[in-house]
PDB file of C-alpha atoms in Angstrom:
ATOM      1  CA  PHE Y   1     -13.586 -34.114  34.858  1.00  0.00           C
ATOM      2  CA  ILE Y   2      -9.700 -32.918  34.510  1.00  0.00           C
ATOM      3  CA  ALA Y   3      -9.797 -33.997  30.917  1.00  0.00           C
ATOM      4  CA  ILE Y   4     -13.068 -32.103  30.148  1.00  0.00           C
ATOM      5  CA  VAL Y   5     -11.548 -28.965  31.864  1.00  0.00           C
ATOM      6  CA  TYR Y   6      -8.308 -29.488  29.845  1.00  0.00           C
ATOM      7  CA  MET Y   7     -10.073 -29.931  26.420  1.00  0.00           C
ATOM      8  CA  ARG Y   8     -12.260 -26.646  27.253  1.00  0.00           C
ATOM      9  CA  ASP Y   9      -9.213 -24.685  28.167  1.00  0.00           C
ATOM     10  CA  ILE Y  10      -7.574 -25.800  24.899  1.00  0.00           C
ATOM     11  CA  SER Y  11     -10.848 -24.880  23.004  1.00  0.00           C
ATOM     12  CA  ILE Y  12     -10.551 -21.525  24.533  1.00  0.00           C
ATOM     13  CA  GLU Y  13      -7.007 -20.981  23.672  1.00  0.00           C
ATOM     14  CA  ARG Y  14      -7.754 -21.904  20.135  1.00  0.00           C
ATOM     15  CA  ASP Y  15     -10.535 -19.754  19.732  1.00  0.00           C
ATOM     16  CA  LYS Y  16      -8.245 -16.889  20.755  1.00  0.00           C
ATOM     17  CA  ILE Y  17      -5.683 -17.953  18.084  1.00  0.00           C
ATOM     18  CA  LYS Y  18      -8.423 -17.973  15.389  1.00  0.00           C
ATOM     19  CA  ASP Y  19      -9.855 -14.439  16.589  1.00  0.00           C
ATOM     20  CA  VAL Y  20      -6.011 -13.139  16.311  1.00  0.00           C
ATOM     21  CA  ALA Y  21      -5.679 -14.800  12.853  1.00  0.00           C
ATOM     22  CA  VAL Y  22      -8.964 -13.126  11.664  1.00  0.00           C
ATOM     23  CA  ALA Y  23      -8.221  -9.695  13.149  1.00  0.00           C
ATOM     24  CA  TYR Y  24      -4.788  -9.937  11.272  1.00  0.00           C
ATOM     25  CA  GLN Y  25      -6.265 -10.730   8.049  1.00  0.00           C
ATOM     26  CA  GLN Y  26      -8.862  -7.904   8.433  1.00  0.00           C
ATOM     27  CA  ASN Y  27      -6.094  -5.472   9.529  1.00  0.00           C
ATOM     28  CA  GLN Y  28      -3.725  -6.599   6.528  1.00  0.00           C
ATOM     29  CA  VAL Y  29      -6.660  -5.636   4.063  1.00  0.00           C
ATOM     30  CA  ALA Y  30      -7.215  -2.548   5.908  1.00  0.00           C
ATOM     31  CA  ILE Y  31      -3.479  -1.342   5.689  1.00  0.00           C
ATOM     32  CA  PHE Y  32      -3.506  -2.328   1.992  1.00  0.00           C
ATOM     33  CA  GLU Y  33      -6.416  -0.467   1.124  1.00  0.00           C
ATOM     34  CA  ALA Y  34      -5.501   2.728   3.079  1.00  0.00           C
ATOM     35  CA  LEU Y  35      -2.101   2.838   1.215  1.00  0.00           C
ATOM     36  CA  ASN Y  36      -3.381   1.802  -2.107  1.00  0.00           C
ATOM     37  CA  ASN Y  37      -6.206   4.651  -1.672  1.00  0.00           C
ATOM     38  CA  GLU Y  38      -3.472   7.128  -0.894  1.00  0.00           C
ATOM     39  CA  PHE Y  39      -0.593   6.258  -3.381  1.00  0.00           C
ATOM     40  CA  ASP Y  40      -2.513   4.389  -6.337  1.00  0.00           C
ATOM     41  CA  SER Y  41      -2.497   7.455  -8.630  1.00  0.00           C
ATOM     42  CA  GLU Y  42       1.207   7.728  -8.141  1.00  0.00           C
ATOM     43  CA  LEU Y  43       2.569   4.218  -8.612  1.00  0.00           C
ATOM     44  CA  ASP Y  44       3.026   4.189 -12.127  1.00  0.00           C
ATOM     45  CA  ALA Y  45       5.088   7.611 -11.994  1.00  0.00           C
ATOM     46  CA  TRP Y  46       7.227   6.365  -9.124  1.00  0.00           C
ATOM     47  CA  LYS Y  47       7.542   2.989 -10.903  1.00  0.00           C
ATOM     48  CA  ALA Y  48       6.481   1.428  -7.645  1.00  0.00           C
ATOM     49  CA  THR Y  49       4.107  -1.376  -6.415  1.00  0.00           C
ATOM     50  CA  LEU Y  50       2.204  -2.390  -3.546  1.00  0.00           C
ATOM     51  CA  ASP Y  51       2.111  -6.094  -2.440  1.00  0.00           C
ATOM     52  CA  LYS Y  52      -1.047  -6.817  -0.695  1.00  0.00           C
ATOM     53  CA  GLU Y  53       0.304 -10.295   0.884  1.00  0.00           C
ATOM     54  CA  THR Y  54       3.213  -8.782   2.354  1.00  0.00           C
ATOM     55  CA  LEU Y  55       2.370  -4.955   2.827  1.00  0.00           C
ATOM     56  CA  SER Y  56       5.389  -4.187   0.873  1.00  0.00           C
ATOM     57  CA  PHE Y  57       5.673  -0.811  -1.037  1.00  0.00           C
ATOM     58  CA  GLN Y  58       8.377  -1.396  -3.424  1.00  0.00           C
ATOM     59  CA  PHE Y  59      10.402   1.081  -5.521  1.00  0.00           C
ATOM     60  CA  ASN Y  60      11.312  -0.936  -8.595  1.00  0.00           C
ATOM     61  CA  SER Y  61      13.152   1.521 -10.817  1.00  0.00           C
ATOM     62  CA  PRO Y  62      17.088   1.456  -9.971  1.00  0.00           C
ATOM     63  CA  GLU Y  63      18.085   4.143 -12.307  1.00  0.00           C
ATOM     64  CA  VAL Y  64      15.905   6.248 -10.253  1.00  0.00           C
ATOM     65  CA  LEU Y  65      17.094   5.265  -6.828  1.00  0.00           C
ATOM     66  CA  PHE Y  66      21.059   5.033  -6.951  1.00  0.00           C
ATOM     67  CA  ASP Y  67      23.842   5.015  -9.562  1.00  0.00           C
ATOM     68  CA  SER Y  68      25.328   1.533 -10.070  1.00  0.00           C
ATOM     69  CA  GLY Y  69      27.538   0.398  -7.197  1.00  0.00           C
ATOM     70  CA  GLU Y  70      26.847   3.442  -4.959  1.00  0.00           C
ATOM     71  CA  SER Y  71      24.729   4.179  -1.909  1.00  0.00           C
ATOM     72  CA  THR Y  72      23.908   7.937  -2.203  1.00  0.00           C
ATOM     73  CA  LEU Y  73      20.303   8.538  -3.082  1.00  0.00           C
ATOM     74  CA  LYS Y  74      19.699  10.170  -6.545  1.00  0.00           C
ATOM     75  CA  PRO Y  75      17.935  13.679  -6.687  1.00  0.00           C
ATOM     76  CA  GLU Y  76      14.622  12.017  -8.197  1.00  0.00           C
ATOM     77  CA  PHE Y  77      14.276   9.513  -5.323  1.00  0.00           C
ATOM     78  CA  LYS Y  78      14.849  12.159  -2.698  1.00  0.00           C
ATOM     79  CA  THR Y  79      11.934  14.074  -4.397  1.00  0.00           C
ATOM     80  CA  ILE Y  80       9.980  10.975  -4.136  1.00  0.00           C
ATOM     81  CA  LEU Y  81      10.708  10.277  -0.465  1.00  0.00           C
ATOM     82  CA  VAL Y  82       9.901  13.981   0.356  1.00  0.00           C
ATOM     83  CA  SER Y  83       6.307  13.142  -0.907  1.00  0.00           C
ATOM     84  CA  PHE Y  84       6.014   9.540   0.241  1.00  0.00           C
ATOM     85  CA  ILE Y  85       7.271   9.379   3.739  1.00  0.00           C
ATOM     86  CA  PRO Y  86       5.056  12.013   5.611  1.00  0.00           C
ATOM     87  CA  ARG Y  87       1.979  10.577   3.901  1.00  0.00           C
ATOM     88  CA  TYR Y  88       3.082   6.939   4.465  1.00  0.00           C
ATOM     89  CA  LEU Y  89       3.613   7.608   8.276  1.00  0.00           C
ATOM     90  CA  ASN Y  90       0.375   9.282   8.447  1.00  0.00           C
ATOM     91  CA  ILE Y  91      -1.626   6.315   6.847  1.00  0.00           C
ATOM     92  CA  LEU Y  92       0.236   3.805   9.376  1.00  0.00           C
ATOM     93  CA  GLU Y  93      -0.412   6.100  12.234  1.00  0.00           C
ATOM     94  CA  GLN Y  94      -3.980   4.693  12.008  1.00  0.00           C
ATOM     95  CA  PHE Y  95      -2.608   1.242  12.691  1.00  0.00           C
ATOM     96  CA  LYS Y  96       0.328   1.710  14.988  1.00  0.00           C
ATOM     97  CA  GLU Y  97      -1.019  -0.343  17.663  1.00  0.00           C
ATOM     98  CA  SER Y  98      -0.939  -3.423  15.347  1.00  0.00           C
ATOM     99  CA  ILE Y  99       2.346  -2.767  13.648  1.00  0.00           C
ATOM    100  CA  ASP Y 100       5.465  -4.481  15.112  1.00  0.00           C
ATOM    101  CA  GLU Y 101       7.908  -3.057  12.532  1.00  0.00           C
ATOM    102  CA  VAL Y 102       8.475  -1.491   9.566  1.00  0.00           C
ATOM    103  CA  ARG Y 103      11.319  -2.748   7.469  1.00  0.00           C
ATOM    104  CA  ILE Y 104      13.255  -0.721   4.650  1.00  0.00           C
ATOM    105  CA  GLU Y 105      14.627  -3.408   2.823  1.00  0.00           C
ATOM    106  CA  GLY Y 106      17.605  -2.956   0.137  1.00  0.00           C
ATOM    107  CA  HIS Y 107      17.771  -5.614  -2.666  1.00  0.00           C
ATOM    108  CA  THR Y 108      20.198  -6.144  -5.215  1.00  0.00           C
ATOM    109  CA  SER Y 109      20.941  -8.504  -8.362  1.00  0.00           C
ATOM    110  CA  SER Y 110      23.256 -11.453  -7.792  1.00  0.00           C
ATOM    111  CA  GLU Y 111      26.188  -9.919 -10.171  1.00  0.00           C
ATOM    112  CA  TRP Y 112      29.014  -7.607  -9.213  1.00  0.00           C
ATOM    113  CA  GLY Y 113      31.284  -7.283 -12.185  1.00  0.00           C
ATOM    114  CA  ALA Y 114      32.457 -10.127 -14.623  1.00  0.00           C
ATOM    115  CA  ASP Y 115      35.481 -11.493 -12.767  1.00  0.00           C
ATOM    116  CA  ILE Y 116      33.821 -11.472  -9.188  1.00  0.00           C
ATOM    117  CA  PRO Y 117      33.006 -15.024  -7.737  1.00  0.00           C
ATOM    118  CA  ASN Y 118      29.443 -15.616  -6.602  1.00  0.00           C
ATOM    119  CA  ASP Y 119      30.378 -15.695  -3.055  1.00  0.00           C
ATOM    120  CA  GLU Y 120      32.315 -12.416  -2.904  1.00  0.00           C
ATOM    121  CA  ALA Y 121      29.541 -10.709  -4.955  1.00  0.00           C
ATOM    122  CA  TYR Y 122      26.990 -11.673  -2.399  1.00  0.00           C
ATOM    123  CA  PHE Y 123      29.045  -9.904   0.707  1.00  0.00           C
ATOM    124  CA  LEU Y 124      29.697  -6.942  -1.544  1.00  0.00           C
ATOM    125  CA  ASN Y 125      26.014  -6.650  -2.506  1.00  0.00           C
ATOM    126  CA  MET Y 126      25.154  -7.413   1.179  1.00  0.00           C
ATOM    127  CA  ALA Y 127      27.152  -4.224   2.120  1.00  0.00           C
ATOM    128  CA  LEU Y 128      25.923  -2.183  -0.652  1.00  0.00           C
ATOM    129  CA  SER Y 129      22.138  -2.874   0.090  1.00  0.00           C
ATOM    130  CA  GLN Y 130      22.812  -2.304   3.737  1.00  0.00           C
ATOM    131  CA  ASN Y 131      24.412   1.033   3.125  1.00  0.00           C
ATOM    132  CA  ARG Y 132      21.534   1.947   0.866  1.00  0.00           C
ATOM    133  CA  THR Y 133      18.825   1.305   3.342  1.00  0.00           C
ATOM    134  CA  ARG Y 134      20.501   3.190   5.799  1.00  0.00           C
ATOM    135  CA  SER Y 135      20.833   5.996   3.428  1.00  0.00           C
ATOM    136  CA  VAL Y 136      17.060   5.689   2.664  1.00  0.00           C
ATOM    137  CA  LEU Y 137      16.377   5.785   6.391  1.00  0.00           C
ATOM    138  CA  ASN Y 138      18.685   8.554   7.252  1.00  0.00           C
ATOM    139  CA  PHE Y 139      17.295  10.844   4.354  1.00  0.00           C
ATOM    140  CA  SER Y 140      13.571   9.794   5.525  1.00  0.00           C
ATOM    141  CA  TYR Y 141      14.293  10.777   9.125  1.00  0.00           C
ATOM    142  CA  LEU Y 142      16.100  14.192   8.556  1.00  0.00           C
ATOM    143  CA  ASN Y 143      14.821  15.689   5.231  1.00  0.00           C
ATOM    144  CA  THR Y 144      11.114  14.671   5.015  1.00  0.00           C
ATOM    145  CA  GLY Y 145       9.765  17.351   7.561  1.00  0.00           C
ATOM    146  CA  LEU Y 146       8.878  14.780  10.272  1.00  0.00           C
ATOM    147  CA  ASN Y 147       7.472  16.109  13.312  1.00  0.00           C
ATOM    148  CA  LYS Y 148       8.969  14.883  16.837  1.00  0.00           C
ATOM    149  CA  ASN Y 149       6.144  12.093  17.255  1.00  0.00           C
ATOM    150  CA  ASP Y 150       6.711  10.742  13.803  1.00  0.00           C
ATOM    151  CA  LYS Y 151      10.766  10.695  14.481  1.00  0.00           C
ATOM    152  CA  ASP Y 152      10.250   9.077  17.760  1.00  0.00           C
ATOM    153  CA  TRP Y 153       8.152   6.249  16.121  1.00  0.00           C
ATOM    154  CA  VAL Y 154      10.716   5.843  13.258  1.00  0.00           C
ATOM    155  CA  LYS Y 155      13.274   5.379  15.799  1.00  0.00           C
ATOM    156  CA  ASN Y 156      11.324   2.830  17.632  1.00  0.00           C
ATOM    157  CA  ALA Y 157       9.622   0.908  14.844  1.00  0.00           C
ATOM    158  CA  PHE Y 158      11.711   1.493  11.438  1.00  0.00           C
ATOM    159  CA  SER Y 159      14.748  -0.615  10.683  1.00  0.00           C
ATOM    160  CA  ALA Y 160      17.210  -0.834   7.648  1.00  0.00           C
ATOM    161  CA  VAL Y 161      17.746  -4.256   6.191  1.00  0.00           C
ATOM    162  CA  GLY Y 162      20.120  -5.058   3.394  1.00  0.00           C
ATOM    163  CA  LEU Y 163      19.000  -8.568   1.777  1.00  0.00           C
ATOM    164  CA  ALA Y 164      21.579  -8.380  -1.078  1.00  0.00           C
ATOM    165  CA  SER Y 165      20.396 -10.939  -3.761  1.00  0.00           C
ATOM    166  CA  ALA Y 166      18.547 -13.224  -1.310  1.00  0.00           C
ATOM    167  CA  LYS Y 167      15.168 -12.451  -3.032  1.00  0.00           C
ATOM    168  CA  VAL Y 168      15.948 -11.675  -6.416  1.00  0.00           C
ATOM    169  CA  LYS Y 169      13.013 -11.385  -9.047  1.00  0.00           C
ATOM    170  CA  LEU Y 170      12.743 -13.902 -11.748  1.00  0.00           C
ATOM    171  CA  ASN Y 171      11.679 -13.923 -15.304  1.00  0.00           C
ATOM    172  CA  MET Y 172       8.880 -16.339 -16.755  1.00  0.00           C
ATOM    173  CA  ASP Y 173      11.690 -18.871 -17.704  1.00  0.00           C
ATOM    174  CA  GLY Y 174      13.026 -19.015 -14.108  1.00  0.00           C
ATOM    175  CA  SER Y 175      16.099 -16.900 -14.956  1.00  0.00           C
ATOM    176  CA  GLU Y 176      17.162 -13.720 -12.811  1.00  0.00           C
ATOM    177  CA  ASN Y 177      15.599 -10.440 -13.647  1.00  0.00           C
ATOM    178  CA  LYS Y 178      18.537  -8.348 -12.458  1.00  0.00           C
ATOM    179  CA  GLU Y 179      16.770  -5.013 -13.301  1.00  0.00           C
ATOM    180  CA  LEU Y 180      13.584  -5.743 -11.230  1.00  0.00           C
ATOM    181  CA  SER Y 181      16.046  -7.338  -8.372  1.00  0.00           C
ATOM    182  CA  ARG Y 182      17.543  -3.939  -7.760  1.00  0.00           C
ATOM    183  CA  ARG Y 183      14.892  -2.247  -5.478  1.00  0.00           C
ATOM    184  CA  VAL Y 184      14.020  -0.728  -2.122  1.00  0.00           C
ATOM    185  CA  SER Y 185      10.866  -1.457  -0.423  1.00  0.00           C
ATOM    186  CA  PHE Y 186       8.964  -0.566   2.980  1.00  0.00           C
ATOM    187  CA  ARG Y 187       7.509  -3.575   4.546  1.00  0.00           C
ATOM    188  CA  VAL Y 188       4.926  -3.461   7.176  1.00  0.00           C
ATOM    189  CA  ILE Y 189       5.259  -6.210   9.661  1.00  0.00           C
ATOM    190  CA  THR Y 190       2.245  -6.629  12.069  1.00  0.00           C
ATOM    191  CA  ASN Y 191       2.472  -7.790  15.532  1.00  0.00           C
ATOM    192  CA  ALA Y 192      -0.228 -10.877  15.060  1.00  0.00           C
ATOM    193  CA  ASP Y 193       2.556 -13.321  15.557  1.00  0.00           C
ATOM    194  CA  ILE Y 194       3.687 -11.947  18.635  1.00  0.00           C
ATOM    195  CA  GLN Y 195       0.047 -12.190  20.004  1.00  0.00           C
ATOM    196  CA  ILE Y 196      -0.449 -15.930  19.026  1.00  0.00           C
ATOM    197  CA  ARG Y 197       2.910 -16.534  20.589  1.00  0.00           C
ATOM    198  CA  LYS Y 198       2.094 -15.134  23.905  1.00  0.00           C
ATOM    199  CA  ILE Y 199      -1.134 -17.150  23.713  1.00  0.00           C
ATOM    200  CA  ILE Y 200       0.587 -20.291  23.172  1.00  0.00           C
ATOM    201  CA  GLU Y 201       3.145 -19.571  25.961  1.00  0.00           C
ATOM    202  CA  GLY Y 202       0.345 -19.175  28.298  1.00  0.00           C
ATOM    203  CA  ILE Y 203      -1.089 -22.346  27.722  1.00  0.00           C
TER     204      ILE Y 203
END
């Protein structure tokens, strides 16, 4: 009898996890479609892409974003952010309850001048990518016309993360594509894993 009750409980918890996973997938698709419907016509002009699997909105044109080795936003990128940020937050507002975090991620290539060793280049690029994401977050918070509620949510949910060359883009032959590696992305992270962890902890 105890074994039967135990198996029943395990089955119930497994079904809960399955329900969360299904809801996560549906929510993932809904967020992607909402973002894609809003920004599809501007992706080419902004040289941006939207990844369905990671919900990452990537700005892929380094000559538009920053000068080489600098973290000050260029005027064209500021103009893009003024249009992008309020609309981006308006879309995510619909899914706020299922969003754990929005990460502004900075990426660089692996190089840093001809005579800089790889290890040193990595940490120089780490500092650069962190400074860049902080610049993006600072400008987005202060200069894109956000209201108090938006600002409160940005403070609670947004983070600025510098990843240096940890996730470089590759060419077809496996070599590093240094141009595409230099990018800034806004990535939505849902709270499905937190919900699943709570279910597991309760078992």
